[in-house]
Coordinates of C-alpha atoms in Angstrom, one line a residue:
Chain A
X873 CA -4.7 2.0 -20.6
X874 CA -5.3 0.9 -17.0
X875 CA -7.3 -2.3 -16.6
X876 CA -8.9 -4.3 -13.8
X877 CA -8.3 -7.9 -14.6
X878 CA -8.1 -11.4 -13.1
X879 CA -4.6 -12.6 -13.2
X880 CA -3.6 -16.3 -12.8
X881 CA -0.8 -17.1 -10.4
X882 CA 1.8 -19.2 -12.1
X883 CA 4.3 -19.2 -9.3
X884 CA 4.6 -17.8 -5.8
X885 CA 7.6 -19.0 -3.9
X886 CA 9.8 -17.5 -1.1
X887 CA 13.3 -16.5 -2.2
X888 CA 14.5 -15.0 1.0
X889 CA 13.3 -14.3 4.5
X890 CA 9.8 -12.7 4.0
X891 CA 10.4 -12.1 0.4
X892 CA 8.4 -13.8 -2.3
X893 CA 8.8 -14.2 -6.1
X894 CA 5.4 -14.3 -7.9
X895 CA 4.7 -14.8 -11.6
X896 CA 1.3 -13.9 -12.8
X897 CA -0.4 -14.2 -16.2
X898 CA -2.1 -10.9 -17.1
X899 CA -1.6 -10.4 -20.9
X900 CA -3.6 -7.2 -21.1
X901 CA -1.5 -5.6 -18.3
X902 CA 1.8 -7.0 -19.6
X903 CA 1.0 -5.6 -23.0
X904 CA 1.1 -2.0 -21.9
X905 CA 3.3 -2.1 -18.8
X906 CA 6.7 -0.5 -18.7
X907 CA 9.7 -0.5 -16.4
X908 CA 9.1 1.2 -13.0
X909 CA 5.3 1.0 -13.1
X910 CA 3.3 -0.8 -10.5
X911 CA 0.0 -2.6 -10.1
X912 CA -2.6 -2.7 -7.4
X913 CA -3.5 -6.1 -6.0
X914 CA -7.0 -6.5 -4.4
X915 CA -7.4 -8.8 -1.4
X916 CA -11.1 -9.5 -1.8
X917 CA -11.5 -10.9 1.7
X918 CA -14.1 -8.3 2.8
X919 CA -11.8 -7.0 5.6
X920 CA -8.7 -5.5 4.0
X921 CA -10.4 -3.4 1.6
X922 CA -7.7 -1.3 0.0
X923 CA -5.7 -2.7 -2.9
X924 CA -1.9 -3.0 -2.3
X925 CA 0.6 -1.3 -4.7
X926 CA 3.3 -3.7 -5.8
X927 CA 6.1 -2.8 -8.2
X928 CA 6.6 -4.7 -11.4
X929 CA 9.9 -6.6 -11.4
X930 CA 9.8 -8.0 -14.9
X931 CA 7.5 -7.9 -17.9
X932 CA 7.2 -10.5 -20.6
X933 CA 4.9 -9.6 -23.4
X934 CA 5.5 -12.9 -25.3
X935 CA 4.1 -15.0 -22.4
X936 CA 1.8 -12.2 -21.1
X937 CA 3.3 -12.4 -17.7
X938 CA 4.4 -10.1 -14.9
X939 CA 7.0 -11.0 -12.3
X940 CA 6.4 -9.4 -8.8
X941 CA 9.0 -9.7 -6.1
X942 CA 7.4 -8.5 -2.8
X943 CA 8.1 -8.4 0.9
X944 CA 5.6 -9.5 3.5
X945 CA 5.3 -6.4 5.7
X946 CA 1.7 -6.4 6.7
X947 CA -1.7 -8.2 6.5
X948 CA -2.1 -7.6 2.8
X949 CA 1.2 -8.9 1.6
X950 CA 0.9 -11.8 4.1
X951 CA -2.3 -12.8 2.4
X952 CA -0.6 -12.7 -1.1
X953 CA 2.1 -14.9 0.3
X954 CA -0.4 -17.7 1.0
X955 CA -1.7 -17.7 -2.6
X956 CA -1.0 -20.8 -4.6
X957 CA -0.3 -21.6 -8.2
X958 CA -3.6 -21.3 -10.3
X959 CA -5.2 -19.0 -7.7
X960 CA -6.8 -15.9 -9.2
X961 CA -5.6 -12.5 -8.2
X962 CA -7.6 -9.4 -9.1
X963 CA -5.3 -6.6 -10.2
X964 CA -5.4 -3.1 -11.6
X965 CA -2.7 -1.7 -13.8
X966 CA -0.3 -0.8 -15.1
X967 CA -0.2 2.3 -12.9
X968 CA 2.0 5.3 -12.6
X969 CA 4.9 6.8 -14.6
X970 CA 7.8 4.4 -14.7
X971 CA 11.4 5.2 -15.7
X972 CA 12.0 7.2 -18.8
X973 CA 15.0 5.3 -20.1
X974 CA 17.6 7.6 -21.7
X975 CA 19.9 6.9 -24.6
X976 CA 23.2 7.5 -22.9
X977 CA 26.6 6.0 -22.8
X978 CA 26.6 4.8 -19.1
X979 CA 23.7 4.1 -16.9
X980 CA 23.8 3.4 -13.1
X981 CA 21.1 1.5 -11.3
X982 CA 20.8 1.8 -7.6
X983 CA 18.4 -0.3 -5.5
X984 CA 17.9 -0.7 -1.8
X985 CA 16.1 -3.7 -0.1
X986 CA 12.7 -4.3 -1.6
X987 CA 13.3 -1.3 -3.9
X988 CA 15.6 -3.6 -5.9
X989 CA 13.0 -5.6 -8.0
X990 CA 11.7 -2.8 -10.3
X991 CA 15.3 -2.1 -11.4
X992 CA 15.5 -5.5 -13.1
X993 CA 13.1 -4.6 -16.0
X994 CA 14.7 -1.2 -16.1
X995 CA 18.2 -2.6 -16.6
X996 CA 17.0 -4.9 -19.3
X997 CA 15.5 -1.9 -21.2
X998 CA 18.6 0.3 -21.1
X999 CA 21.4 0.3 -23.7
X1000 CA 25.1 1.1 -23.3
X1001 CA 27.4 0.5 -20.3
X1002 CA 25.5 -0.4 -17.1
X1003 CA 26.6 -0.6 -13.5
X1004 CA 24.2 -2.0 -10.9
X1005 CA 24.6 -1.2 -7.2
X1006 CA 22.3 -3.2 -4.8
X1007 CA 22.1 -2.6 -1.1
X1008 CA 20.6 -4.9 1.6
X1009 CA 20.6 -5.2 5.3
X1010 CA 21.9 -8.7 5.1
X1011 CA 22.1 -11.2 2.3
X1012 CA 20.9 -10.5 -1.3
X1013 CA 17.9 -11.0 -3.6
X1014 CA 17.8 -11.2 -7.4
X1015 CA 21.7 -11.0 -7.6
X1016 CA 21.9 -13.7 -10.3
X1017 CA 19.1 -12.2 -12.2
X1018 CA 20.9 -8.9 -12.4
X1019 CA 24.2 -10.6 -13.3
X1020 CA 22.5 -12.4 -16.1
X1021 CA 21.8 -9.1 -17.8
X1022 CA 25.6 -8.9 -18.4
X1023 CA 26.0 -5.7 -16.4
X1024 CA 28.5 -5.2 -13.6
X1025 CA 26.8 -5.8 -10.2
X1026 CA 28.1 -4.4 -7.0
X1027 CA 26.6 -5.4 -3.6
X1028 CA 26.6 -3.5 -0.3
X1029 CA 25.2 -5.0 2.9
X1030 CA 24.8 -3.2 6.2
X1031 CA 26.2 -6.2 8.1
X1032 CA 28.9 -7.0 5.7
X1033 CA 27.4 -10.5 5.0
X1034 CA 27.8 -9.9 1.3
X1035 CA 30.1 -7.6 -0.7
X1036 CA 30.9 -4.1 0.6
X1037 CA 30.1 -3.4 4.3
X1038 CA 28.0 -0.3 4.3
X1039 CA 25.3 1.4 2.3
X1040 CA 25.0 1.9 -1.4
X1041 CA 26.1 5.5 -1.4
X1042 CA 29.1 4.7 0.7
X1043 CA 29.9 2.0 -1.9
X1044 CA 29.5 4.4 -4.8
X1045 CA 31.8 6.9 -3.1
X1046 CA 34.4 4.2 -2.4
X1047 CA 34.3 3.0 -6.0
X1048 CA 33.9 6.6 -7.3
X1049 CA 31.0 5.5 -9.5
X1050 CA 30.1 8.0 -12.3
X1051 CA 28.0 7.9 -15.4
X1052 CA 25.3 9.8 -17.3
X1053 CA 22.1 8.8 -15.4
X1054 CA 21.0 7.1 -12.2
X1055 CA 17.8 5.0 -11.9
X1056 CA 17.0 4.2 -8.3
X1057 CA 14.4 2.7 -6.0
X1058 CA 14.7 2.2 -2.3
X1059 CA 14.0 3.6 1.2
X1060 CA 13.6 7.4 1.4
X1061 CA 16.8 7.9 3.4
X1062 CA 18.8 6.1 0.7
X1063 CA 17.2 8.1 -2.1
X1064 CA 17.9 11.3 -0.4
X1065 CA 21.5 10.5 0.2
X1066 CA 21.8 9.2 -3.4
X1067 CA 20.3 12.4 -4.8
X1068 CA 23.0 14.4 -2.9
X1069 CA 25.7 12.1 -4.4
X1070 CA 24.2 12.5 -7.9
X1071 CA 24.1 16.2 -7.5
X1072 CA 27.7 16.4 -6.3
X1073 CA 28.8 14.4 -9.4
X1074 CA 26.5 16.2 -11.8
X1075 CA 24.6 13.0 -12.7
X1076 CA 20.9 13.1 -13.6
X1077 CA 19.1 11.0 -11.1
X1078 CA 15.6 9.4 -11.1
X1079 CA 14.1 8.1 -7.9
X1080 CA 11.1 5.9 -7.4
X1081 CA 9.1 7.0 -4.3
X1082 CA 6.8 5.1 -2.1
X1083 CA 3.9 6.3 0.0
X1084 CA 0.8 4.8 1.6
X1085 CA -2.0 5.0 -1.0
X1086 CA -5.6 4.0 -1.4
X1087 CA -6.9 4.3 -4.9
X1088 CA -3.7 4.0 -7.0
X1089 CA -5.0 6.3 -9.8
X1090 CA -4.8 9.8 -8.4
X1091 CA -8.3 10.3 -7.0
X1092 CA -7.8 10.0 -3.2
X1093 CA -4.8 12.3 -3.0
X1094 CA -3.4 10.1 -0.3
X1095 CA 0.1 9.4 -1.5
X1096 CA 1.6 12.9 -1.4
X1097 CA 5.3 13.7 -1.8
X1098 CA 6.8 17.2 -1.5
X1099 CA 7.9 18.6 -4.8
X1100 CA 9.9 21.9 -4.9
X1101 CA 8.0 24.9 -6.2
X1102 CA 10.1 28.0 -6.0
X1103 CA 10.8 28.7 -2.4
X1104 CA 8.0 26.5 -1.3
X1105 CA 6.6 23.0 -2.3
X1106 CA 3.6 21.4 -3.7
X1107 CA 2.3 18.0 -3.0
X1108 CA 2.4 15.6 -6.0
X1109 CA 0.9 12.1 -6.1
X1110 CA 3.2 9.1 -6.0
X1111 CA 0.6 7.0 -7.9
X1112 CA -0.1 9.3 -10.7
X1113 CA 2.6 11.9 -11.0
X1114 CA 5.2 9.3 -10.0
X1115 CA 6.3 6.9 -8.6
X1116 CA 9.4 8.0 -10.6
X1117 CA 10.5 11.7 -10.1
X1118 CA 13.7 13.5 -11.0
X1119 CA 15.6 13.7 -7.7
X1120 CA 16.2 17.5 -8.2
X1121 CA 12.4 18.0 -8.0
X1122 CA 11.9 16.3 -4.7
X1123 CA 12.0 18.3 -1.4
X1124 CA 13.5 15.7 0.9
X1125 CA 12.4 15.5 4.5
X1126 CA 15.0 16.1 7.2
Chain B
X1433 CA -40.9 0.3 -16.1
X1434 CA -38.9 2.0 -13.3
X1435 CA -38.2 5.6 -12.9
X1436 CA -35.0 6.4 -11.0
X1437 CA -35.2 10.2 -11.3
X1438 CA -35.0 12.2 -8.1
X1439 CA -35.3 15.9 -7.4
X1440 CA -33.1 17.8 -5.0
X1441 CA -33.9 21.4 -4.4
X1442 CA -35.2 21.8 -7.9
X1443 CA -32.3 20.0 -9.6
X1444 CA -33.4 16.7 -11.3
X1445 CA -31.0 13.9 -11.2
X1446 CA -31.4 10.9 -13.6
X1447 CA -30.8 8.6 -10.7
X1448 CA -30.0 9.1 -7.0
X1449 CA -26.4 8.0 -7.1
X1450 CA -23.7 10.5 -6.9
X1451 CA -20.0 10.5 -5.8
X1452 CA -18.8 11.5 -2.3
X1453 CA -16.6 14.5 -2.3
X1454 CA -12.9 13.7 -2.1
X1455 CA -13.2 10.2 -3.4
X1456 CA -13.7 10.9 -7.1
X1457 CA -11.5 13.9 -7.9
X1458 CA -13.4 15.8 -10.6
X1459 CA -14.1 12.5 -12.4
X1460 CA -11.1 12.4 -14.7
X1461 CA -9.4 9.3 -13.1
X1462 CA -12.6 7.2 -13.0
X1463 CA -13.7 8.2 -16.5
X1464 CA -11.1 5.6 -17.6
X1465 CA -13.2 2.9 -15.9
X1466 CA -16.8 3.9 -15.9
X1467 CA -19.2 5.9 -18.0
X1468 CA -19.7 9.3 -16.1
X1469 CA -22.9 9.8 -18.1
X1470 CA -24.5 7.2 -16.0
X1471 CA -24.1 9.1 -12.7
X1472 CA -26.8 11.1 -11.1
X1473 CA -24.2 13.7 -10.2
X1474 CA -20.5 14.1 -9.6
X1475 CA -19.7 15.8 -6.3
X1476 CA -16.2 17.1 -6.8
X1477 CA -13.3 17.1 -4.4
X1478 CA -13.4 20.2 -2.1
X1479 CA -12.4 23.5 -3.7
X1480 CA -10.9 26.4 -1.8
X1481 CA -10.4 30.0 -2.9
X1482 CA -6.6 29.4 -3.2
X1483 CA -4.6 26.2 -3.7
X1484 CA -4.2 24.1 -0.5
X1485 CA -1.3 21.8 0.1
X1486 CA -3.0 19.5 2.5
X1487 CA -1.3 17.6 5.3
X1488 CA 1.9 15.7 5.4
X1489 CA 2.2 12.0 4.4
X1490 CA 1.3 9.3 5.5
X1491 CA -2.3 10.3 4.9
X1492 CA -3.8 6.9 4.5
X1493 CA -4.3 4.0 7.0
X1494 CA -6.3 0.9 6.5
X1495 CA -8.5 -0.1 9.4
X1496 CA -10.9 -3.0 9.9
X1497 CA -13.6 -2.6 7.3
X1498 CA -12.6 0.8 6.2
X1499 CA -9.8 3.4 6.2
X1500 CA -8.6 6.6 7.7
X1501 CA -7.5 9.6 5.7
X1502 CA -5.9 12.8 6.7
X1503 CA -5.5 14.4 3.3
X1504 CA -6.5 17.8 4.5
X1505 CA -8.4 19.0 1.5
X1506 CA -5.4 19.4 -0.8
X1507 CA -6.8 21.1 -3.9
X1508 CA -5.5 23.4 -6.7
X1509 CA -8.0 26.2 -5.9
X1510 CA -11.2 27.5 -7.5
X1511 CA -9.5 29.3 -10.5
X1512 CA -8.0 26.0 -11.6
X1513 CA -11.2 24.2 -11.0
X1514 CA -13.2 26.6 -13.2
X1515 CA -10.7 26.5 -16.0
X1516 CA -9.9 22.8 -16.1
X1517 CA -12.6 20.8 -14.4
X1518 CA -15.9 22.4 -15.3
X1519 CA -15.2 22.0 -19.1
X1520 CA -14.1 18.4 -18.5
X1521 CA -17.3 17.5 -16.5
X1522 CA -19.6 19.3 -18.8
X1523 CA -18.7 16.8 -21.6
X1524 CA -20.9 14.4 -19.7
X1525 CA -24.7 14.3 -19.1
X1526 CA -24.5 14.5 -15.4
X1527 CA -25.0 17.2 -12.7
X1528 CA -22.0 19.0 -11.3
X1529 CA -22.0 19.6 -7.5
X1530 CA -19.0 21.6 -6.2
X1531 CA -17.9 20.9 -2.6
X1532 CA -16.5 24.1 -1.2
X1533 CA -14.1 24.5 1.7
X1534 CA -12.6 27.3 3.7
X1535 CA -10.7 28.2 6.9
X1536 CA -13.0 31.2 7.5
X1537 CA -16.4 32.4 6.4
X1538 CA -14.7 34.8 4.1
X1539 CA -12.9 32.1 2.3
X1540 CA -16.1 30.1 1.8
X1541 CA -17.7 33.2 0.3
X1542 CA -14.7 33.8 -2.0
X1543 CA -15.3 30.4 -3.5
X1544 CA -19.0 30.9 -3.8
X1545 CA -18.5 34.3 -5.5
X1546 CA -16.0 32.8 -7.9
X1547 CA -18.4 30.0 -8.8
X1548 CA -21.4 32.3 -9.3
X1549 CA -22.6 32.4 -12.9
X1550 CA -20.4 29.3 -13.7
X1551 CA -21.8 26.3 -15.4
X1552 CA -22.4 24.1 -12.3
X1553 CA -25.6 22.7 -10.8
X1554 CA -25.3 22.9 -7.0
X1555 CA -22.9 23.7 -4.2
X1556 CA -22.0 21.6 -1.2
X1557 CA -20.7 23.5 1.8
X1558 CA -18.1 21.4 3.6
X1559 CA -18.4 22.3 7.3
X1560 CA -17.3 18.8 8.4
X1561 CA -13.8 18.0 7.3
X1562 CA -12.0 16.6 10.4
X1563 CA -8.6 17.2 8.8
X1564 CA -8.2 20.9 8.8
X1565 CA -7.3 22.9 11.9
X1566 CA -9.5 26.0 11.1
X1567 CA -12.8 25.9 9.3
X1568 CA -14.0 22.5 8.3
X1569 CA -15.4 20.5 11.2
X1570 CA -14.8 23.4 13.6
X1571 CA -17.8 25.1 11.8
X1572 CA -19.9 22.0 11.7
X1573 CA -20.0 21.0 15.3
X1574 CA -21.6 24.1 16.9
X1575 CA -25.2 24.9 16.2
X1576 CA -24.9 28.7 16.2
X1577 CA -21.8 28.6 14.0
X1578 CA -23.5 26.2 11.6
X1579 CA -26.5 28.5 11.2
X1580 CA -24.2 31.6 10.8
X1581 CA -21.9 30.1 8.1
X1582 CA -24.9 28.6 6.2
X1583 CA -26.8 31.8 6.2
X1584 CA -23.8 33.8 5.1
X1585 CA -23.1 31.3 2.3
X1586 CA -26.8 31.5 1.2
X1587 CA -26.6 35.2 0.9
X1588 CA -24.1 34.9 -2.0
X1589 CA -24.9 31.5 -3.5
X1590 CA -26.7 31.6 -6.8
X1591 CA -27.2 27.8 -6.8
X1592 CA -28.9 25.4 -4.4
X1593 CA -26.8 24.9 -1.3
X1594 CA -26.2 21.4 0.2
X1595 CA -24.7 21.5 3.6
X1596 CA -22.5 18.5 4.5
X1597 CA -22.7 17.5 8.1
X1598 CA -20.2 16.0 10.5
X1599 CA -21.1 12.9 12.5
X1600 CA -18.6 13.9 15.2
X1601 CA -21.3 15.6 17.3
X1602 CA -23.5 14.7 20.2
X1603 CA -26.8 15.3 18.5
X1604 CA -26.8 15.5 14.7
X1605 CA -30.4 16.5 14.5
X1606 CA -29.6 19.8 16.3
X1607 CA -26.9 20.5 13.8
X1608 CA -29.2 19.6 10.9
X1609 CA -31.9 21.9 12.2
X1610 CA -29.4 24.7 12.5
X1611 CA -28.4 24.2 8.9
X1612 CA -32.1 24.2 7.9
X1613 CA -32.6 27.5 9.9
X1614 CA -29.6 29.0 8.1
X1615 CA -31.3 28.4 4.8
X1616 CA -29.8 25.1 3.5
X1617 CA -31.5 23.7 0.5
X1618 CA -30.4 20.1 1.3
X1619 CA -28.2 18.2 3.7
X1620 CA -25.6 15.6 3.0
X1621 CA -24.2 13.2 5.7
X1622 CA -22.1 11.7 7.0
X1623 CA -18.6 13.1 6.6
X1624 CA -15.9 10.9 8.1
X1625 CA -15.8 9.9 11.7
X1626 CA -12.6 10.9 13.5
X1627 CA -10.3 8.0 14.2
X1628 CA -6.8 6.9 14.9
X1629 CA -4.5 4.0 14.3
X1630 CA -1.2 3.3 16.1
X1631 CA 1.6 1.2 14.6
X1632 CA 2.6 -0.7 17.7
X1633 CA 5.9 -1.9 16.2
X1634 CA 7.1 1.6 15.4
X1635 CA 5.2 3.0 18.5
X1636 CA 3.8 5.9 16.4
X1637 CA 0.5 6.8 14.8
X1638 CA 0.2 5.6 11.2
X1639 CA -1.0 9.0 10.0
X1640 CA 1.5 11.9 10.1
X1641 CA -1.5 14.0 11.4
X1642 CA -2.1 11.4 14.1
X1643 CA -5.9 11.6 13.7
X1644 CA -7.9 11.2 10.6
X1645 CA -11.4 10.6 9.2
X1646 CA -12.7 7.1 9.1
X1647 CA -14.8 5.9 6.2
X1648 CA -15.8 2.6 4.5
X1649 CA -18.4 -0.1 5.1
X1650 CA -17.6 -0.3 8.9
X1651 CA -19.2 3.2 9.4
X1652 CA -22.4 2.4 7.5
X1653 CA -24.7 1.5 10.4
X1654 CA -23.8 4.8 12.0
X1655 CA -24.5 6.7 8.8
X1656 CA -27.8 4.9 8.3
X1657 CA -28.8 5.8 11.9
X1658 CA -27.9 9.4 11.3
X1659 CA -29.7 9.7 8.0
X1660 CA -32.7 8.2 9.6
X1661 CA -32.7 10.7 12.5
X1662 CA -31.9 13.7 10.4
X1663 CA -34.5 13.0 7.7
X1664 CA -37.2 12.7 10.4
X1665 CA -36.0 16.0 12.0
X1666 CA -35.9 18.3 9.0
X1667 CA -38.0 19.0 5.9
X1668 CA -34.9 19.2 3.6
X1669 CA -33.9 16.5 1.2
X1670 CA -31.1 14.4 2.6
X1671 CA -28.2 12.9 0.6
X1672 CA -27.0 9.8 2.5
X1673 CA -23.5 8.4 2.5
X1674 CA -21.1 6.3 4.6
X1675 CA -19.9 2.9 3.5
X1676 CA -22.1 2.3 0.5
X1677 CA -20.7 -0.5 -1.6
X1678 CA -23.6 -1.8 -3.6
X1679 CA -27.2 -1.3 -4.6
X1680 CA -28.6 -2.9 -1.4
X1681 CA -26.7 -0.4 0.7
X1682 CA -28.1 2.5 -1.4
X1683 CA -31.7 1.1 -0.9
X1684 CA -31.0 0.9 2.9
X1685 CA -30.1 4.7 3.0
X1686 CA -33.2 5.5 0.9
X1687 CA -35.4 3.6 3.2
X1688 CA -33.8 5.5 6.1
X1689 CA -34.9 8.7 4.4
X1690 CA -32.3 9.7 1.8
X1691 CA -33.4 11.3 -1.4
X1692 CA -30.1 10.5 -3.0
X1693 CA -26.9 8.6 -2.0
X1694 CA -23.2 9.1 -2.5
X1695 CA -20.6 6.5 -3.1
X1696 CA -17.2 7.3 -1.5
X1697 CA -14.6 4.9 -0.2
X1698 CA -16.0 2.2 -2.4
X1699 CA -14.4 3.9 -5.4
X1700 CA -11.0 3.2 -3.9
X1701 CA -11.9 -0.5 -3.4
X1702 CA -13.6 -0.9 -6.8
X1703 CA -13.4 1.7 -9.5
X1704 CA -16.6 0.4 -11.0
X1705 CA -18.5 0.9 -7.7
X1706 CA -20.7 3.9 -8.7
X1707 CA -22.0 2.1 -11.8
X1708 CA -22.6 -1.1 -9.8
X1709 CA -24.6 0.8 -7.2
X1710 CA -26.8 2.2 -9.9
X1711 CA -27.3 -1.2 -11.5
X1712 CA -28.0 -2.8 -8.1
X1713 CA -30.6 -0.1 -7.2
X1714 CA -32.3 -0.7 -10.6
X1715 CA -32.3 -4.4 -10.1
X1716 CA -33.8 -4.1 -6.7
X1717 CA -36.5 -1.8 -8.0
X1718 CA -37.4 -4.2 -10.8
X1719 CA -37.4 -7.3 -8.6
X1720 CA -39.5 -5.8 -5.9
X1721 CA -41.8 -3.8 -8.2
X1722 CA -40.7 -0.3 -7.0
X1723 CA -41.5 2.0 -9.9
X1724 CA -40.4 5.3 -8.3
X1725 CA -37.5 5.8 -5.8
X1726 CA -40.0 7.9 -3.6
X1727 CA -42.0 4.7 -3.0
X1728 CA -39.3 3.4 -0.7
X1729 CA -37.9 6.7 0.6
X1730 CA -38.2 7.0 4.3
X1731 CA -40.5 4.1 4.7
X1732 CA -39.0 3.2 8.1
X1733 CA -41.2 4.8 10.6

């Protein structure tokens, strides 16, 4: 059940250029959240009126906390970045359909840039053999957190500053990565290329999509993505029908 | 003791607070947050004769004190609405107002015919959506066209017909009079104001459609002014909307001449907004000894 609640900030610190690691106490939301879901954060400054959708990086039901790793990309996220420990954040969530984690032998997790954080909770919830492939422009985030899960972690960077020089799909081709299912989150161009790779290898692939949204609950119909429908398409909502879709359903933009 | 009941074209609402079309779906999403039974009416998202896909994404841009949208009336069509949404809404003790959209007069009439005899309370003719290339606002910005589309719609409608007006005109009172001459039973205003936002770092408009409709508290003074002018110019009841966030905002529209008010963008900012507007209106009435909404309606000379 979705809730609007006041969360207490326990931590909000930079971990990379423009990227912040926030821990909030919100037991009612943590209780029912699952991997791949998101929350809306309200700014309450009277100017930036729309709440901001932020993916959930980790869920801890014992402590009633959520970890959010977010990038400062506009006014809203910049305002969050100035929040201090013990500040109150009004949030709504958990929202959307997260990853439906399959009982398979080998799972692959593919994240790009600020799409990496929601995969951490997803990895922790999956069983069996796991391979994690993370891509960044330069440098890394959350590498140690992913390594702590015991899974194999491969890194690709555009500038070659860390690991493989190139993008995640080039790395997967180079390493001939195969498995039973892919869970992914990242920029649209990465997800499109990944879904082609998955199809060529016959791997089922789930992608978490992003789009500008207002309400976060399916009412405003702002966050449309194209979903195949016979020879045509229909628009589905990232916030309510997604954000996770099967890659075969998505009609990718050219 | 206060009485919040209002009457619009023979339909009695328990209070003057309704939802603005396109901001509340058919109520399902918000029923997880608020008690739909409390609302005067639910005005549903625009319904066309066939499913519409709407415009490409991005469709949303935040602006100072408001937002732009270019959704383009994406909707699953009238057959789906009749099958799924009317039974859902009828579980609640509230009035159902169906916003109808079309690219042509024929399409509007198809929706009206499909809804005739169905368990709804009123129709709202959307001749003011800025996000569709044909129909929508194209019908709502020309007096002779407004009169024609309204009179055609009235020929077929078996329920009271509200006509939703566009603020993107030189003289909204002329458009309002044209709708009245066409036979409208009530008017609602304002729809969104056309606006644009450019991402200066990407050197592109934020909206895929480039231009969208602006809503939110930043447009409220414009909306109040137009409700004031229109309610003085016509005899029809007026439903006022545009940036209402709380009970005080609702009172302002009522004093400007509105019989009822709609809460729109506020739903996105606060899912409890409609209930809070109702509570705020009641508090105002109690505190200032207003026993009937009509006592403050249109009191601004």
